[in-house]
């Protein structure tokens, strides 16, 4: 996922920074800590969004929420893709273990 997929015209600077970190993390190889770091960044992102929404009123608040909803949907699709990939990896691992036991 690229950082420009997470930013929009109404993205405040602190949120842009978190989005950059998320994009960079997603480009890295999985080192066993990647998903825990991603969870932390997504939680920080949510806190920033909530605080920004609380600071806005009326139309600006609605426009920002609409833009963030689109970004959130893209993040959810990415998370579902990661989950599916992890499930496939676990399934393949279990099958490999069963095959190894069969040949012992």
Coordinates of N, CA and C in Angstrom, one line a residue:
X1 N 0.8 -1.2 0.0 CA 0.0 0.0 0.0 C 0.9 1.2 0.0
X2 N 0.6 2.2 -0.8 CA 1.4 3.4 -0.9 C 0.8 4.5 0.0
X3 N 1.7 5.4 0.4 CA 1.2 6.4 1.3 C 0.1 7.3 0.7
X4 N 0.2 7.5 -0.6 CA -0.8 8.4 -1.3 C -2.2 7.7 -1.3
X5 N -2.3 6.4 -1.0 CA -3.6 5.7 -0.9 C -4.2 6.0 0.5
X6 N -3.4 6.4 1.4 CA -3.8 6.7 2.8 C -4.1 8.1 3.1
X7 N -3.6 9.0 2.2 CA -3.8 10.5 2.4 C -4.8 11.0 1.4
X8 N -5.4 12.1 1.8 CA -6.3 12.8 1.0 C -6.2 14.3 1.2
X9 N -6.9 15.1 0.6 CA -6.7 16.6 0.7 C -6.9 17.1 2.1
X10 N -7.7 16.4 2.9 CA -8.0 16.9 4.2 C -7.2 16.2 5.3
X11 N -6.2 15.4 4.9 CA -5.4 14.7 5.9 C -4.5 15.7 6.7
X12 N -4.6 15.7 8.0 CA -3.7 16.6 8.8 C -2.3 16.0 8.9
X13 N -1.4 16.9 9.2 CA 0.1 16.5 9.2 C 0.4 15.3 10.1
X14 N -0.1 15.3 11.3 CA 0.2 14.1 12.2 C -0.3 12.8 11.6
X15 N -1.5 12.8 10.9 CA -2.0 11.6 10.3 C -1.2 11.3 9.1
X16 N -0.7 12.2 8.3 CA 0.2 11.9 7.2 C 1.5 11.2 7.7
X17 N 2.0 11.6 8.8 CA 3.2 11.0 9.4 C 2.9 9.5 9.7
X18 N 1.8 9.2 10.3 CA 1.4 7.8 10.7 C 1.2 7.0 9.4
X19 N 0.5 7.6 8.4 CA 0.2 7.0 7.2 C 1.6 6.6 6.5
X20 N 2.6 7.5 6.5 CA 3.9 7.2 6.0 C 4.5 6.0 6.7
X21 N 4.4 5.9 8.0 CA 4.9 4.8 8.7 C 4.2 3.5 8.4
X22 N 2.9 3.5 8.2 CA 2.2 2.3 7.8 C 2.6 1.9 6.4
X23 N 2.7 2.8 5.5 CA 3.1 2.4 4.1 C 4.5 1.8 4.1
X24 N 5.4 2.4 4.9 CA 6.8 1.8 4.9 C 6.8 0.5 5.6
X25 N 6.0 0.3 6.6 CA 6.0 -1.0 7.3 C 5.4 -2.1 6.4
X26 N 4.4 -1.8 5.6 CA 3.8 -2.7 4.7 C 4.7 -3.2 3.6
X27 N 5.7 -2.3 3.3 CA 6.7 -2.6 2.2 C 7.8 -3.5 2.7
X28 N 8.0 -3.6 4.1 CA 9.0 -4.4 4.6 C 8.7 -5.9 4.6
X29 N 9.7 -6.7 4.7 CA 9.5 -8.2 4.9 C 9.0 -8.4 6.3
X30 N 8.3 -9.5 6.4 CA 7.8 -9.9 7.8 C 8.9 -10.4 8.6
X31 N 9.1 -9.7 9.8 CA 10.2 -10.1 10.7 C 9.6 -10.6 12.0
X32 N 8.4 -11.0 12.0 CA 7.8 -11.5 13.2 C 7.2 -10.4 14.1
X33 N 7.6 -9.2 13.9 CA 7.1 -8.0 14.7 C 6.2 -7.1 13.8
X34 N 6.1 -7.4 12.5 CA 5.5 -6.5 11.6 C 4.0 -6.3 12.0
X35 N 3.3 -7.4 12.3 CA 1.9 -7.2 12.6 C 1.6 -6.5 13.9
X36 N 2.4 -6.7 14.9 CA 2.3 -6.0 16.2 C 2.5 -4.5 16.0
X37 N 3.5 -4.2 15.2 CA 3.8 -2.8 14.9 C 2.7 -2.2 14.1
X38 N 2.1 -3.0 13.1 CA 1.0 -2.5 12.3 C -0.2 -2.2 13.2
X39 N -0.5 -3.1 14.1 CA -1.6 -2.8 15.1 C -1.4 -1.6 15.9
X40 N -0.2 -1.3 16.4 CA 0.1 -0.1 17.1 C -0.1 1.1 16.3
X41 N 0.4 1.1 15.0 CA 0.2 2.2 14.2 C -1.2 2.5 13.8
X42 N -2.0 1.5 13.6 CA -3.4 1.6 13.3 C -4.1 2.2 14.5
X43 N -3.8 1.8 15.7 CA -4.4 2.3 16.9 C -4.0 3.8 17.0
X44 N -2.8 4.1 16.8 CA -2.4 5.6 16.8 C -3.1 6.4 15.8
X45 N -3.3 5.8 14.6 CA -4.0 6.5 13.5 C -5.4 6.7 14.0
X46 N -6.1 5.8 14.6 CA -7.4 5.9 15.0 C -7.5 7.1 16.1
X47 N -6.6 7.1 17.0 CA -6.6 8.2 18.0 C -6.5 9.5 17.4
X48 N -5.6 9.7 16.4 CA -5.4 11.0 15.7 C -6.7 11.3 15.0
X49 N -7.3 10.4 14.3 CA -8.6 10.7 13.6 C -9.7 11.1 14.5
X50 N -9.8 10.4 15.7 CA -10.8 10.7 16.6 C -10.6 12.1 17.2
X51 N -9.4 12.5 17.5 CA -9.1 13.8 18.0 C -9.4 14.9 17.0
X52 N -9.0 14.6 15.7 CA -9.2 15.6 14.7 C -10.7 15.8 14.4
X53 N -11.5 14.7 14.4 CA -12.9 14.8 14.3 C -13.6 15.6 15.4
X54 N -13.1 15.4 16.6 CA -13.6 16.2 17.8 C -13.3 17.7 17.6
X55 N -12.3 18.0 16.9 CA -11.9 19.4 16.7 C -12.7 20.1 15.6
X56 N -13.4 19.3 14.8 CA -14.1 19.8 13.7 C -15.6 19.9 14.0
X57 N -16.3 20.7 13.2 CA -17.8 20.8 13.3 C -18.4 20.9 11.9
X58 N -19.6 20.5 11.8 CA -20.4 20.7 10.6 C -19.8 20.1 9.4
X59 N -19.9 20.9 8.3 CA -19.4 20.3 7.0 C -18.0 19.9 6.9
X60 N -17.0 20.6 7.5 CA -15.6 20.1 7.5 C -15.5 18.7 8.2
X61 N -16.3 18.5 9.2 CA -16.2 17.2 9.9 C -16.8 16.1 9.0
X62 N -17.9 16.4 8.4 CA -18.5 15.4 7.5 C -17.6 15.1 6.3
X63 N -17.0 16.1 5.7 CA -16.1 15.9 4.6 C -14.9 15.0 5.0
X64 N -14.3 15.4 6.1 CA -13.2 14.6 6.6 C -13.6 13.2 6.9
X65 N -14.7 13.0 7.5 CA -15.2 11.6 7.8 C -15.4 10.8 6.6
X66 N -16.0 11.4 5.6 CA -16.2 10.7 4.3 C -14.9 10.3 3.6
X67 N -13.9 11.2 3.7 CA -12.6 10.9 3.1 C -11.9 9.8 3.9
X68 N -12.0 9.8 5.2 CA -11.4 8.8 6.0 C -12.1 7.4 5.9
X69 N -13.4 7.5 5.6 CA -14.1 6.2 5.5 C -13.6 5.5 4.3
X70 N -13.3 6.2 3.2 CA -12.7 5.5 2.0 C -11.3 4.9 2.3
X71 N -10.5 5.7 3.0 CA -9.2 5.2 3.4 C -9.3 4.0 4.3
X72 N -10.2 4.1 5.3 CA -10.5 3.0 6.2 C -10.9 1.7 5.5
X73 N -11.7 1.8 4.5 CA -12.1 0.7 3.7 C -10.9 0.0 3.0
X74 N -10.0 0.9 2.4 CA -8.8 0.3 1.8 C -7.9 -0.4 2.8
X75 N -7.8 0.2 4.0 CA -7.0 -0.5 5.1 C -7.7 -1.8 5.5
X76 N -9.0 -1.8 5.5 CA -9.7 -3.1 5.9 C -9.4 -4.1 4.8
X77 N -9.5 -3.8 3.6 CA -9.2 -4.7 2.5 C -7.8 -5.3 2.6
X78 N -6.8 -4.4 2.9 CA -5.5 -4.8 3.0 C -5.3 -5.8 4.2
X79 N -6.0 -5.5 5.3 CA -5.9 -6.3 6.5 C -6.5 -7.7 6.2
X80 N -7.6 -7.7 5.4 CA -8.3 -9.0 5.1 C -7.4 -9.8 4.2
X81 N -6.7 -9.1 3.3 CA -5.7 -9.8 2.4 C -4.6 -10.4 3.2
X82 N -4.1 -9.7 4.2 CA -3.0 -10.2 5.1 C -3.5 -11.4 5.9
X83 N -4.7 -11.3 6.4 CA -5.3 -12.4 7.1 C -5.4 -13.6 6.3
X84 N -5.9 -13.5 5.1 CA -6.1 -14.6 4.1 C -4.8 -15.2 3.8
X85 N -3.8 -14.4 3.6 CA -2.4 -14.9 3.3 C -1.9 -15.7 4.5
X86 N -2.1 -15.2 5.7 CA -1.6 -15.8 6.9 C -2.3 -17.2 7.1
X87 N -3.6 -17.2 6.8 CA -4.3 -18.5 6.9 C -3.8 -19.5 5.9
X88 N -3.5 -19.1 4.7 CA -3.0 -20.0 3.7 C -1.6 -20.5 4.1
X89 N -0.8 -19.6 4.7 CA 0.5 -20.0 5.2 C 0.4 -21.1 6.3
X90 N -0.5 -20.9 7.2 CA -0.7 -21.8 8.3 C -1.2 -23.1 7.8
X91 N -2.1 -23.1 6.9 CA -2.7 -24.3 6.3 C -1.6 -25.1 5.6
X92 N -0.7 -24.4 4.8 CA 0.4 -25.1 4.1 C 1.4 -25.7 5.1
X93 N 1.6 -25.0 6.2 CA 2.5 -25.5 7.2 C 2.0 -26.7 7.9
X94 N 0.7 -26.7 8.2 CA 0.1 -27.9 8.8 C 0.1 -29.1 7.9
X95 N -0.2 -28.9 6.6 CA -0.1 -29.9 5.6 C 1.3 -30.5 5.5
X96 N 2.3 -29.6 5.5 CA 3.7 -30.0 5.4 C 4.1 -30.8 6.6
X97 N 3.6 -30.4 7.8 CA 3.9 -31.2 9.0 C 3.3 -32.6 8.9
X98 N 2.1 -32.7 8.4 CA 1.4 -34.0 8.3 C 2.1 -34.9 7.3
X99 N 2.6 -34.3 6.2 CA 3.3 -35.1 5.2 C 4.6 -35.6 5.8
X100 N 5.3 -34.7 6.5 CA 6.6 -35.1 7.1 C 6.4 -36.3 8.1
X101 N 5.4 -36.2 8.9 CA 5.1 -37.3 9.9 C 4.7 -38.6 9.2
X102 N 4.1 -38.5 8.0 CA 3.7 -39.6 7.2 C 4.9 -40.4 6.7
X103 N 5.9 -39.7 6.3 CA 7.1 -40.3 5.7 C 8.1 -40.7 6.8
X104 N 8.0 -40.4 8.0 CA 8.9 -40.8 9.1 C 8.8 -42.2 9.4

